[in-house]
PDB file of C-alpha atoms in Angstrom:
ATOM      1  CA  MET A   1      74.384  88.495  58.055  1.00 59.00           C
ATOM      2  CA  VAL A   2      77.656  88.585  59.546  1.00 64.00           C
ATOM      3  CA  THR A   3      77.987  85.172  61.945  1.00 69.00           C
ATOM      4  CA  PRO A   4      77.962  86.737  65.417  1.00 72.00           C
ATOM      5  CA  HIS A   5      81.254  86.136  67.936  1.00 75.00           C
ATOM      6  CA  PRO A   6      80.574  82.522  69.941  1.00 76.00           C
ATOM      7  CA  LYS A   7      80.259  84.714  73.231  1.00 79.00           C
ATOM      8  CA  GLN A   8      77.423  87.371  71.160  1.00 85.00           C
ATOM      9  CA  ARG A   9      76.163  84.173  69.900  1.00 87.00           C
ATOM     10  CA  GLY A  10      75.244  82.647  73.282  1.00 86.00           C
ATOM     11  CA  GLN A  11      74.574  85.955  74.979  1.00 91.00           C
ATOM     12  CA  GLN A  12      71.264  86.208  72.466  1.00 94.00           C
ATOM     13  CA  SER A  13      69.989  82.642  73.295  1.00 95.00           C
ATOM     14  CA  GLU A  14      70.415  83.108  76.648  1.00 95.00           C
ATOM     15  CA  ALA A  15      68.259  86.178  76.097  1.00 96.00           C
ATOM     16  CA  ALA A  16      65.686  84.264  73.583  1.00 97.00           C
ATOM     17  CA  VAL A  17      65.383  81.409  76.639  1.00 98.00           C
ATOM     18  CA  LEU A  18      65.289  83.856  79.077  1.00 97.00           C
ATOM     19  CA  PHE A  19      62.162  85.958  77.644  1.00 97.00           C
ATOM     20  CA  GLU A  20      60.517  82.093  77.143  1.00 97.00           C
ATOM     21  CA  PHE A  21      60.714  81.399  80.491  1.00 97.00           C
ATOM     22  CA  VAL A  22      59.816  84.509  81.972  1.00 97.00           C
ATOM     23  CA  GLY A  23      57.134  84.760  78.882  1.00 97.00           C
ATOM     24  CA  ARG A  24      55.652  81.684  80.486  1.00 96.00           C
ATOM     25  CA  GLY A  25      55.322  83.532  84.400  1.00 95.00           C
ATOM     26  CA  LEU A  26      58.463  81.659  85.728  1.00 96.00           C
ATOM     27  CA  SER A  27      61.155  82.877  87.774  1.00 96.00           C
ATOM     28  CA  VAL A  28      64.388  83.127  86.565  1.00 97.00           C
ATOM     29  CA  LEU A  29      66.999  83.653  88.583  1.00 96.00           C
ATOM     30  CA  GLN A  30      70.608  84.348  86.984  1.00 94.00           C
ATOM     31  CA  PRO A  31      73.639  84.197  88.857  1.00 93.00           C
ATOM     32  CA  PHE A  32      76.502  86.850  89.105  1.00 91.00           C
ATOM     33  CA  GLY A  33      79.217  86.757  86.656  1.00 83.00           C
ATOM     34  CA  ASP A  34      80.363  83.805  85.185  1.00 78.00           C
ATOM     35  CA  ASN A  35      81.930  81.547  86.924  1.00 79.00           C
ATOM     36  CA  GLU A  36      78.804  78.889  87.547  1.00 86.00           C
ATOM     37  CA  ARG A  37      78.547  75.825  84.866  1.00 89.00           C
ATOM     38  CA  TYR A  38      74.456  77.169  84.656  1.00 94.00           C
ATOM     39  CA  ASP A  39      72.782  79.967  83.338  1.00 95.00           C
ATOM     40  CA  LEU A  40      70.177  80.548  84.936  1.00 97.00           C
ATOM     41  CA  VAL A  41      67.880  79.521  87.671  1.00 97.00           C
ATOM     42  CA  VAL A  42      64.198  78.463  86.867  1.00 97.00           C
ATOM     43  CA  GLU A  43      61.925  78.031  90.325  1.00 96.00           C
ATOM     44  CA  ILE A  44      59.166  75.646  89.512  1.00 94.00           C
ATOM     45  CA  SER A  45      56.374  74.635  93.021  1.00 91.00           C
ATOM     46  CA  GLY A  46      59.296  75.629  94.947  1.00 93.00           C
ATOM     47  CA  THR A  47      61.751  73.053  93.002  1.00 95.00           C
ATOM     48  CA  PHE A  48      65.127  75.101  91.599  1.00 97.00           C
ATOM     49  CA  TYR A  49      66.480  73.678  87.921  1.00 97.00           C
ATOM     50  CA  ARG A  50      69.860  75.412  87.596  1.00 97.00           C
ATOM     51  CA  VAL A  51      69.762  75.578  83.504  1.00 97.00           C
ATOM     52  CA  GLN A  52      72.713  75.528  81.071  1.00 96.00           C
ATOM     53  CA  VAL A  53      71.772  77.829  77.804  1.00 96.00           C
ATOM     54  CA  LYS A  54      72.982  75.974  74.188  1.00 96.00           C
ATOM     55  CA  THR A  55      72.681  77.432  70.669  1.00 95.00           C
ATOM     56  CA  GLY A  56      71.491  74.553  68.454  1.00 96.00           C
ATOM     57  CA  ARG A  57      72.125  74.316  64.609  1.00 94.00           C
ATOM     58  CA  LEU A  58      69.903  73.283  62.229  1.00 95.00           C
ATOM     59  CA  GLU A  59      71.209  70.432  60.683  1.00 92.00           C
ATOM     60  CA  ASN A  60      69.895  67.947  58.068  1.00 91.00           C
ATOM     61  CA  GLY A  61      66.860  67.759  60.072  1.00 92.00           C
ATOM     62  CA  ARG A  62      68.125  68.118  63.590  1.00 93.00           C
ATOM     63  CA  VAL A  63      68.463  70.909  66.239  1.00 96.00           C
ATOM     64  CA  GLN A  64      72.908  70.054  67.086  1.00 95.00           C
ATOM     65  CA  PHE A  65      74.208  71.090  70.060  1.00 95.00           C
ATOM     66  CA  GLU A  66      77.263  70.098  72.377  1.00 92.00           C
ATOM     67  CA  THR A  67      76.969  68.742  75.542  1.00 93.00           C
ATOM     68  CA  ARG A  68      79.998  69.897  76.970  1.00 87.00           C
ATOM     69  CA  SER A  69      81.723  73.094  77.201  1.00 80.00           C
ATOM     70  CA  SER A  70      84.809  73.940  75.457  1.00 67.00           C
ATOM     71  CA  GLY A  71      87.243  75.788  76.698  1.00 62.00           C
ATOM     72  CA  THR A  72      90.758  77.571  75.996  1.00 55.00           C
ATOM     73  CA  LEU A  73      94.119  76.008  78.372  1.00 56.00           C
ATOM     74  CA  THR A  74      96.976  78.029  76.787  1.00 58.00           C
ATOM     75  CA  ASN A  75      97.192  76.137  73.667  1.00 65.00           C
ATOM     76  CA  LYS A  76      94.982  73.288  74.562  1.00 61.00           C
ATOM     77  CA  ILE A  77      91.415  72.807  73.810  1.00 63.00           C
ATOM     78  CA  SER A  78      89.875  71.429  77.081  1.00 63.00           C
ATOM     79  CA  LYS A  79      85.992  69.496  77.042  1.00 72.00           C
ATOM     80  CA  ARG A  80      84.222  68.813  79.873  1.00 77.00           C
ATOM     81  CA  GLY A  81      80.853  68.020  80.706  1.00 81.00           C
ATOM     82  CA  TYR A  82      77.922  68.651  83.074  1.00 86.00           C
ATOM     83  CA  ASP A  83      77.208  65.632  84.886  1.00 79.00           C
ATOM     84  CA  GLY A  84      76.135  67.054  88.704  1.00 85.00           C
ATOM     85  CA  GLU A  85      76.253  70.719  87.687  1.00 91.00           C
ATOM     86  CA  ILE A  86      73.156  71.290  85.908  1.00 96.00           C
ATOM     87  CA  ASP A  87      69.708  69.652  85.406  1.00 96.00           C
ATOM     88  CA  VAL A  88      68.788  70.495  82.480  1.00 97.00           C
ATOM     89  CA  PHE A  89      70.123  71.778  79.124  1.00 97.00           C
ATOM     90  CA  ALA A  90      67.860  75.079  77.245  1.00 98.00           C
ATOM     91  CA  VAL A  91      68.549  74.277  73.670  1.00 98.00           C
ATOM     92  CA  TYR A  92      67.791  77.556  71.241  1.00 97.00           C
ATOM     93  CA  SER A  93      67.213  77.349  67.522  1.00 97.00           C
ATOM     94  CA  PRO A  94      67.846  80.595  66.196  1.00 95.00           C
ATOM     95  CA  GLU A  95      67.481  79.307  62.149  1.00 94.00           C
ATOM     96  CA  ARG A  96      63.726  78.140  64.587  1.00 96.00           C
ATOM     97  CA  ARG A  97      63.174  80.726  66.776  1.00 96.00           C
ATOM     98  CA  GLU A  98      62.358  77.686  69.302  1.00 97.00           C
ATOM     99  CA  THR A  99      63.442  76.294  72.553  1.00 98.00           C
ATOM    100  CA  PHE A 100      63.460  73.014  73.935  1.00 98.00           C
ATOM    101  CA  VAL A 101      64.192  71.395  77.464  1.00 98.00           C
ATOM    102  CA  VAL A 102      66.704  68.535  77.300  1.00 97.00           C
ATOM    103  CA  PRO A 103      67.467  66.786  81.257  1.00 97.00           C
ATOM    104  CA  ILE A 104      71.080  66.006  81.757  1.00 96.00           C
ATOM    105  CA  GLU A 105      69.874  62.581  82.654  1.00 95.00           C
ATOM    106  CA  ASP A 106      68.610  62.311  78.482  1.00 95.00           C
ATOM    107  CA  ALA A 107      71.254  64.117  77.475  1.00 93.00           C
ATOM    108  CA  PRO A 108      74.640  62.009  75.845  1.00 92.00           C
ATOM    109  CA  GLU A 109      78.392  62.704  76.822  1.00 89.00           C
ATOM    110  CA  THR A 110      79.847  65.130  73.482  1.00 90.00           C
ATOM    111  CA  SER A 111      76.471  66.042  71.373  1.00 93.00           C
ATOM    112  CA  MET A 112      72.651  65.578  70.533  1.00 94.00           C
ATOM    113  CA  GLY A 113      70.592  66.609  68.062  1.00 94.00           C
ATOM    114  CA  LEU A 114      66.397  66.818  67.994  1.00 95.00           C
ATOM    115  CA  ARG A 115      65.174  66.178  65.105  1.00 93.00           C
ATOM    116  CA  VAL A 116      62.879  68.093  63.694  1.00 93.00           C
ATOM    117  CA  SER A 117      61.750  66.810  60.149  1.00 90.00           C
ATOM    118  CA  ALA A 118      61.655  62.872  59.068  1.00 82.00           C
ATOM    119  CA  ALA A 119      64.627  61.290  59.181  1.00 75.00           C
ATOM    120  CA  GLN A 120      65.896  59.324  55.683  1.00 76.00           C
ATOM    121  CA  LYS A 121      66.012  56.158  58.215  1.00 74.00           C
ATOM    122  CA  GLN A 122      63.677  55.371  60.487  1.00 72.00           C
ATOM    123  CA  SER A 123      65.708  54.038  64.345  1.00 70.00           C
ATOM    124  CA  PRO A 124      64.072  53.452  67.601  1.00 69.00           C
ATOM    125  CA  ASN A 125      67.112  56.099  68.639  1.00 76.00           C
ATOM    126  CA  ILE A 126      65.753  58.923  67.424  1.00 84.00           C
ATOM    127  CA  ASN A 127      65.123  61.794  69.570  1.00 91.00           C
ATOM    128  CA  TRP A 128      62.182  63.599  68.829  1.00 92.00           C
ATOM    129  CA  ALA A 129      62.484  68.065  69.287  1.00 95.00           C
ATOM    130  CA  ALA A 130      58.755  67.855  70.007  1.00 95.00           C
ATOM    131  CA  ASP A 131      59.546  65.382  73.172  1.00 95.00           C
ATOM    132  CA  TYR A 132      62.048  68.271  74.859  1.00 97.00           C
ATOM    133  CA  SER A 133      59.674  71.702  73.994  1.00 97.00           C
ATOM    134  CA  VAL A 134      59.548  74.212  76.543  1.00 97.00           C
ATOM    135  CA  GLU A 135      55.647  72.760  77.194  1.00 96.00           C
ATOM    136  CA  ARG A 136      56.249  69.101  77.483  1.00 96.00           C
ATOM    137  CA  TRP A 137      58.980  69.258  80.528  1.00 97.00           C
ATOM    138  CA  LEU A 138      56.966  72.157  82.418  1.00 96.00           C
ATOM    139  CA  GLU A 139      54.029  69.112  82.173  1.00 94.00           C
ATOM    140  CA  THR A 140      56.962  66.528  83.514  1.00 93.00           C
ATOM    141  CA  VAL A 141      57.773  69.125  86.516  1.00 93.00           C
ATOM    142  CA  GLY A 142      54.491  70.012  87.151  1.00 79.00           C
ATOM    143  CA  GLU A 143      53.962  73.555  86.556  1.00 56.00           C
TER     144      GLU A 143
END
């Protein structure tokens, strides 16, 4: 299988997340153009949530994703966080065909892993993917 271009991979993840949210009966808005820091807006019980969609990579029993954006300025790569600009990350794992929702306040500044299988070493700092399921998020926001 040919690896898609990063833009195409992002579009595939956005489509998967959109399908997941709409399939659950949520109202989903899409901003016009590519200039917003969020990809979607979801309305739940009258509250709007700005959603940044990320593609997760399955690595060592975790779905790993970047919690900042990368851009190119001349010959330099610029990385920038999302603090104050989004409310949640919606992380789509193509290998698992599953979406996870991570509130911005739970996300570290650079990247995050969501554990989907048992770790070799136990640690209190493990972020279990099940804790970030779409169902769990909807329960916390009152859907």
